[in-house]
XYZ file of C-alpha atoms in Angstrom:
475
model
C 295.458 -46.666 141.601
C 291.821 -46.390 140.433
C 292.419 -49.447 138.207
C 293.693 -51.436 141.193
C 290.724 -50.487 143.341
C 288.315 -51.428 140.468
C 290.011 -54.799 140.204
C 289.698 -55.411 143.959
C 286.052 -54.323 143.932
C 285.106 -56.555 140.956
C 287.093 -59.402 142.414
C 285.266 -59.134 145.760
C 281.975 -59.799 143.943
C 283.195 -63.108 142.380
C 282.493 -66.442 143.955
C 284.963 -69.375 143.876
C 284.962 -71.942 141.128
C 282.478 -74.767 141.626
C 284.726 -77.476 140.302
C 284.563 -76.695 136.515
C 287.361 -75.299 134.556
C 286.019 -73.843 131.280
C 289.352 -72.587 129.885
C 292.498 -74.379 128.806
C 294.360 -72.841 131.701
C 296.275 -74.394 134.588
C 294.345 -74.279 137.824
C 296.131 -73.966 141.153
C 294.408 -74.157 144.538
C 296.636 -72.956 147.405
C 295.609 -74.253 150.782
C 295.577 -71.767 153.652
C 298.132 -73.907 155.460
C 300.560 -73.394 152.601
C 300.082 -69.607 152.694
C 300.641 -69.640 156.458
C 303.825 -71.655 156.024
C 305.109 -69.127 153.383
C 304.460 -66.298 155.843
C 306.170 -68.171 158.724
C 309.169 -68.976 156.486
C 309.505 -65.337 155.448
C 309.951 -64.418 159.122
C 312.446 -67.201 159.723
C 314.559 -66.903 156.638
C 314.645 -63.119 156.128
C 316.013 -60.117 158.013
C 312.565 -58.714 158.671
C 312.738 -58.801 162.505
C 316.333 -57.607 162.523
C 315.342 -54.627 160.352
C 312.589 -53.771 162.787
C 314.984 -53.908 165.702
C 317.435 -51.829 163.714
C 314.821 -49.152 163.188
C 313.943 -49.154 166.837
C 317.602 -48.724 167.862
C 318.453 -46.070 165.303
C 315.291 -43.890 165.484
C 313.636 -44.253 168.827
C 316.598 -43.872 171.208
C 314.446 -45.238 173.937
C 310.657 -45.038 174.400
C 310.616 -43.604 177.902
C 312.660 -41.385 179.992
C 314.705 -38.205 179.382
C 315.971 -39.448 176.065
C 312.809 -41.215 174.986
C 310.053 -40.324 172.631
C 307.859 -39.262 175.473
C 310.542 -37.734 177.679
C 311.609 -34.183 178.154
C 308.656 -31.867 178.319
C 306.249 -34.344 176.872
C 303.006 -35.463 178.435
C 304.761 -38.221 180.361
C 308.059 -36.527 180.885
C 309.319 -33.845 183.347
C 306.501 -31.490 184.063
C 303.980 -33.947 182.708
C 301.216 -35.817 184.435
C 303.681 -38.437 185.628
C 306.800 -36.572 186.767
C 308.240 -39.876 188.021
C 308.854 -40.856 184.376
C 312.124 -39.084 184.532
C 313.366 -41.838 186.761
C 313.114 -44.241 183.793
C 316.027 -43.950 181.431
C 316.112 -45.119 177.791
C 313.634 -47.947 177.915
C 313.982 -49.589 174.500
C 312.684 -52.529 172.511
C 315.658 -54.661 172.041
C 314.167 -58.068 171.302
C 311.195 -59.364 169.227
C 310.391 -63.052 169.596
C 309.673 -64.902 166.267
C 305.889 -64.398 165.807
C 303.465 -67.283 165.736
C 301.369 -66.930 162.624
C 297.673 -67.633 162.373
C 295.406 -66.726 159.431
C 291.891 -67.011 158.262
C 290.769 -66.725 154.691
C 287.975 -64.240 154.109
C 285.873 -65.272 151.059
C 285.392 -62.310 148.737
C 288.102 -60.250 150.353
C 291.392 -61.704 151.378
C 293.039 -62.796 154.629
C 292.768 -62.090 158.362
C 296.424 -62.333 159.452
C 297.525 -62.408 163.122
C 301.038 -62.411 164.459
C 301.469 -63.326 168.098
C 304.840 -62.262 169.498
C 306.677 -61.043 172.528
C 308.822 -57.889 172.796
C 311.607 -57.476 175.247
C 312.270 -54.011 176.723
C 315.568 -53.042 178.355
C 316.399 -49.927 180.307
C 317.422 -48.363 183.656
C 314.922 -48.644 186.502
C 313.879 -45.702 188.765
C 315.873 -47.251 191.591
C 318.945 -47.862 189.478
C 320.100 -51.095 187.923
C 318.990 -52.922 184.769
C 315.260 -53.095 184.056
C 313.912 -55.858 181.801
C 310.336 -56.325 180.780
C 308.499 -58.587 178.380
C 305.175 -57.813 176.782
C 302.948 -60.181 174.742
C 301.567 -58.505 171.558
C 299.051 -59.669 168.940
C 299.311 -57.896 165.614
C 296.062 -58.200 163.783
C 295.738 -57.201 160.108
C 293.283 -57.516 157.214
C 294.877 -58.191 153.881
C 293.137 -57.959 150.488
C 293.993 -60.282 147.628
C 294.085 -58.711 144.168
C 296.154 -58.605 140.982
C 299.143 -56.383 140.407
C 299.872 -54.303 137.344
C 302.219 -57.125 136.192
C 299.237 -59.561 136.291
C 300.387 -61.444 139.427
C 298.313 -62.223 142.562
C 299.215 -59.721 145.254
C 298.416 -59.358 148.973
C 297.684 -55.748 150.055
C 297.612 -54.578 153.670
C 294.407 -52.757 154.347
C 294.332 -52.437 158.137
C 296.639 -53.216 161.066
C 296.379 -52.954 164.778
C 298.036 -54.277 167.902
C 296.566 -55.734 171.065
C 298.837 -55.564 174.114
C 298.684 -58.584 176.380
C 300.376 -59.535 179.612
C 303.487 -57.490 180.671
C 306.040 -59.303 182.782
C 308.859 -57.771 184.870
C 311.875 -60.027 184.259
C 314.484 -58.127 186.336
C 314.816 -54.856 188.234
C 312.265 -52.896 190.285
C 309.352 -50.946 188.882
C 306.762 -49.205 191.122
C 303.184 -50.210 190.385
C 302.220 -46.679 189.265
C 304.773 -46.891 186.378
C 303.204 -50.031 184.929
C 300.386 -47.918 183.549
C 302.862 -45.566 181.987
C 304.672 -48.336 180.223
C 301.474 -49.964 179.075
C 300.128 -46.633 177.711
C 303.388 -45.908 175.932
C 303.431 -49.317 174.284
C 299.926 -48.853 173.068
C 301.055 -45.703 171.355
C 304.302 -46.928 169.674
C 303.805 -50.623 168.956
C 301.550 -50.280 165.920
C 304.068 -48.024 164.228
C 306.904 -50.458 165.054
C 305.282 -53.834 164.426
C 302.835 -53.221 161.568
C 305.722 -52.648 159.187
C 306.604 -56.338 159.926
C 303.327 -57.272 158.225
C 304.159 -55.132 155.213
C 307.636 -56.745 154.986
C 306.164 -60.244 155.280
C 303.657 -59.481 152.507
C 306.491 -58.187 150.379
C 308.266 -61.569 150.606
C 305.110 -63.535 149.937
C 304.219 -61.336 147.011
C 307.563 -62.135 145.464
C 306.755 -65.845 145.771
C 303.270 -65.332 144.324
C 304.870 -63.254 141.522
C 307.002 -66.223 140.532
C 303.992 -67.704 138.651
C 304.961 -65.300 135.828
C 308.531 -66.599 135.613
C 309.717 -68.375 132.462
C 310.106 -72.138 132.763
C 312.756 -73.301 130.306
C 312.106 -76.173 127.932
C 315.761 -76.708 127.146
C 316.458 -76.189 123.442
C 312.707 -76.005 122.628
C 311.854 -72.714 124.211
C 309.991 -71.855 127.413
C 306.560 -71.693 129.103
C 305.275 -68.667 130.954
C 302.173 -68.805 133.150
C 299.884 -65.743 133.372
C 296.713 -65.199 135.371
C 293.683 -65.779 133.145
C 291.226 -64.308 135.727
C 291.284 -62.476 138.993
C 292.296 -64.672 141.994
C 289.398 -66.291 143.850
C 289.223 -67.145 147.515
C 287.143 -69.542 149.636
C 287.372 -70.284 153.320
C 290.035 -72.992 152.708
C 292.074 -72.004 149.691
C 293.083 -69.343 147.135
C 292.412 -70.306 143.523
C 294.525 -69.103 140.594
C 293.450 -69.790 136.989
C 296.591 -69.473 134.827
C 297.082 -69.530 131.029
C 300.261 -71.247 129.840
C 302.061 -69.342 127.089
C 304.604 -71.363 125.079
C 307.455 -69.564 123.443
C 310.150 -70.798 121.075
C 313.884 -70.226 121.619
C 313.580 -66.791 119.874
C 310.929 -65.747 122.352
C 308.009 -65.828 119.888
C 304.687 -67.088 121.233
C 303.679 -70.475 119.753
C 299.917 -70.751 119.472
C 298.864 -74.239 118.464
C 295.374 -74.709 117.032
C 292.680 -75.587 119.503
C 290.659 -78.814 118.972
C 288.009 -78.471 116.177
C 285.337 -79.325 118.713
C 285.374 -77.616 122.118
C 286.421 -79.863 124.859
C 284.037 -80.492 127.776
C 284.665 -78.271 130.744
C 287.168 -79.948 133.104
C 285.447 -81.225 136.206
C 287.987 -80.630 138.833
C 287.695 -82.966 141.824
C 287.067 -81.346 145.237
C 290.116 -80.333 147.205
C 290.449 -81.895 150.654
C 291.476 -79.795 153.603
C 295.201 -79.260 154.194
C 296.082 -80.056 150.613
C 296.996 -77.971 147.547
C 296.221 -78.782 143.945
C 297.415 -78.059 140.488
C 295.324 -79.099 137.491
C 297.361 -79.521 134.273
C 295.091 -79.304 131.243
C 295.223 -81.510 128.091
C 296.077 -78.356 126.047
C 299.408 -78.036 127.755
C 300.334 -81.694 126.868
C 299.197 -81.142 123.288
C 301.186 -77.916 123.077
C 304.415 -79.490 124.344
C 304.100 -82.408 121.967
C 303.254 -79.999 119.140
C 306.444 -78.017 119.949
C 308.554 -81.216 119.809
C 306.976 -82.205 116.514
C 307.598 -78.746 114.847
C 311.185 -78.821 116.072
C 311.736 -82.283 114.469
C 312.527 -83.914 117.811
C 310.199 -86.767 117.165
C 311.877 -87.691 113.802
C 314.609 -90.419 113.795
C 316.539 -92.848 111.598
C 316.984 -96.442 112.750
C 319.912 -98.538 111.457
C 320.975 -102.063 112.402
C 323.526 -100.671 114.879
C 320.697 -99.235 116.996
C 318.770 -102.483 117.500
C 319.847 -105.692 119.300
C 320.981 -108.663 117.219
C 317.842 -110.600 117.877
C 315.793 -108.071 115.900
C 316.449 -108.572 112.169
C 316.952 -105.464 110.025
C 318.061 -106.793 106.621
C 316.393 -107.356 103.246
C 316.453 -111.088 103.931
C 314.290 -110.665 107.018
C 311.987 -108.284 105.163
C 311.535 -110.759 102.327
C 310.558 -113.442 104.819
C 307.706 -111.242 106.011
C 306.646 -109.533 102.770
C 308.521 -110.717 99.671
C 306.532 -108.264 97.611
C 308.359 -105.372 99.351
C 311.808 -106.561 98.257
C 311.470 -105.924 94.597
C 314.609 -106.872 92.655
C 317.063 -106.133 95.501
C 319.279 -108.993 96.569
C 318.912 -110.448 100.052
C 321.375 -109.774 102.855
C 321.523 -106.014 102.627
C 320.952 -103.842 105.686
C 317.787 -101.768 106.097
C 317.309 -98.177 107.189
C 313.964 -97.153 108.767
C 313.256 -93.464 108.662
C 310.428 -92.145 110.946
C 308.958 -88.726 109.955
C 306.351 -87.167 112.199
C 304.592 -84.505 110.088
C 301.490 -84.042 112.233
C 301.228 -83.216 115.967
C 300.663 -86.204 118.215
C 297.344 -86.631 119.952
C 297.220 -86.991 123.751
C 294.239 -88.541 125.470
C 293.576 -88.165 129.165
C 290.686 -90.106 130.631
C 289.603 -92.939 132.902
C 292.881 -92.743 134.933
C 294.892 -93.480 131.766
C 297.090 -91.349 129.574
C 297.823 -92.353 125.912
C 299.793 -90.629 123.132
C 299.200 -91.366 119.472
C 301.978 -90.401 117.124
C 301.320 -90.501 113.353
C 304.434 -91.167 111.347
C 305.525 -91.775 107.778
C 307.846 -94.743 107.894
C 310.284 -95.059 104.986
C 311.970 -98.452 104.511
C 315.233 -98.197 102.541
C 318.083 -100.566 101.689
C 321.168 -99.415 103.590
C 324.716 -99.477 102.338
C 327.077 -97.661 104.717
C 329.261 -96.500 101.857
C 326.481 -95.965 99.350
C 323.199 -94.143 98.858
C 320.046 -95.653 100.477
C 317.503 -97.013 98.077
C 313.752 -96.666 98.866
C 311.830 -99.844 99.098
C 308.447 -98.725 100.397
C 306.704 -96.043 102.307
C 304.187 -96.716 105.117
C 301.839 -94.496 106.974
C 301.583 -95.607 110.551
C 300.099 -94.656 113.876
C 301.978 -95.590 117.056
C 299.892 -95.622 120.199
C 301.792 -95.333 123.463
C 300.834 -95.724 127.096
C 302.177 -92.798 129.137
C 303.360 -93.150 132.627
C 303.270 -89.889 134.489
C 305.498 -88.994 137.476
C 305.705 -85.574 139.218
C 308.926 -83.922 140.407
C 309.350 -80.632 142.316
C 308.650 -78.462 139.188
C 307.642 -80.810 136.382
C 305.338 -83.615 135.289
C 307.545 -86.291 133.656
C 306.370 -88.654 130.908
C 307.661 -92.042 130.015
C 306.133 -93.896 127.042
C 305.769 -97.605 126.221
C 304.389 -98.921 122.913
C 300.890 -100.296 123.162
C 300.263 -100.977 119.429
C 301.324 -99.994 115.968
C 299.268 -100.056 112.798
C 300.587 -99.315 109.267
C 299.214 -98.921 105.739
C 300.974 -98.976 102.432
C 301.542 -95.500 101.057
C 303.790 -96.325 98.117
C 305.962 -99.196 96.918
C 307.949 -100.221 93.864
C 306.189 -103.600 94.057
C 302.548 -104.614 93.958
C 300.282 -103.786 96.957
C 300.390 -106.311 99.767
C 299.056 -106.947 103.298
C 301.148 -104.656 105.575
C 299.728 -106.198 108.740
C 302.485 -108.824 108.372
C 305.024 -106.134 109.083
C 303.385 -104.714 112.244
C 304.867 -107.116 114.796
C 308.376 -106.703 113.297
C 308.059 -102.882 113.260
C 306.727 -102.903 116.797
C 309.904 -104.724 117.948
C 312.032 -102.190 116.145
C 310.081 -99.258 117.754
C 310.413 -100.699 121.222
C 314.116 -101.313 120.885
C 315.277 -98.108 119.147
C 312.504 -95.483 118.905
C 310.991 -95.555 122.354
C 314.292 -94.986 124.225
C 315.103 -91.903 122.084
C 311.545 -90.689 122.563
C 311.819 -90.922 126.340
C 315.069 -88.997 126.311
C 313.365 -86.222 124.367
C 310.378 -86.265 126.653
C 312.576 -85.729 129.745
C 311.858 -82.055 129.115
C 308.598 -82.746 130.995
C 305.400 -80.788 131.340
C 306.259 -77.660 133.420
C 304.298 -76.910 136.571
C 303.676 -73.282 137.774
C 305.809 -71.947 140.625
C 303.288 -71.297 143.326
C 304.687 -70.386 146.773
C 307.588 -72.853 146.063
C 305.212 -75.812 146.542
C 307.078 -79.074 145.887
C 304.967 -81.491 143.906
C 307.473 -84.375 144.020
C 305.307 -86.390 146.461
C 302.003 -85.356 144.998
C 299.173 -87.816 144.406
C 298.433 -87.948 140.712
C 294.870 -88.370 139.294
C 294.160 -88.567 135.591
C 290.663 -87.264 134.862
C 289.028 -86.392 131.574
C 291.181 -83.772 129.693
C 293.434 -83.045 132.662
C 295.829 -84.334 135.274
C 295.367 -83.285 138.942
C 298.300 -83.206 141.337
C 297.439 -83.039 145.025
C 300.071 -82.486 147.736
C 299.582 -82.322 151.464
C 300.178 -78.936 152.978
């Protein structure tokens, strides 16, 4: 408990980020409208109000009258100040209208949360017959934002009170002197009945906030887990979460790819407009996912004539027409096998509203006999540079690559050295036809986005800035 209070105290002294992200983490800015919607949805979709009504029915047995909390020999019962209270029988809260939620973010603390609702009271009137009343109630609470022992953001109820508004008599007769009795009673019992609603709401919202720690599967590659890198921050418009992505292989071991040799510049996050939420996906996460693909061999491939259209030649005859030095003593007309080996992690560049991916590859050119053993002709070292098209979905950032250029150098050959630039256009056609489609299937795994209050980023506006991608969605 002392640790939690220390965290809250320290966190309250911190000011929100001024638009710079110095770590390699994923930054999420949750608009207050999104938090309000999550609270409202928790009231609509869950049994919170029904549970409150159940507790009223099972415990209170009426708030007034001979069987009520204040009946019998109590202050307001028989022998009390208002002896006429005995004429009221079993007045109970039997209905709670769906509260209207309003909230205000409190920088350096948390949230001012208000629930405006109506309660319906049913009972027997002093003159007989059914008595029905309705009372407007405003439940006001102060909620602190901190970090749980699991390392998730958590909302903690610090103070709760109720303000009783207008009381309406819907049916039955109630003498004027009893209105004060009803009002005084409601002032006593409503905080104990309705403040638990706030606690229940916060429990649902905290489960949603806790989902940021859930594992996001990467199919056969492994998974990504997001953890809070720092304490949550809060401004008057949004809550800010700085999360570190942890990549794990299929065995559950953490994969820590090397950081760049030179520190990247701090990411300058664009300002967040009102009524929008943001997620900033750092370059590091792109590099890590591509590194995981490379170490798993997912970027390696063999290309045979069956994988390319007939208008793209893939025989020794066609190779001899481009670079006769590469053919050696092999006869023309034999099929070729191109083997792409990616031994180093690709490099992703994010800047100037453009995303590019450079994949270094060793390209082995072999003669290909379906019933025989391939014979090596030459080995090239190449760099394939791709333009990356980015498209968000509800939970991922999807990539689709198209070849921009390819450059190769001769690594080894059975023949004399020659100008390999004559092969680049031919190899580019092969890559576009056979390698890029396979690559895009592999990349369908996507870049995972953190689960923050179930925000759907499918319709987010995407902005590529230096060393990061920013997704902005209207709240």
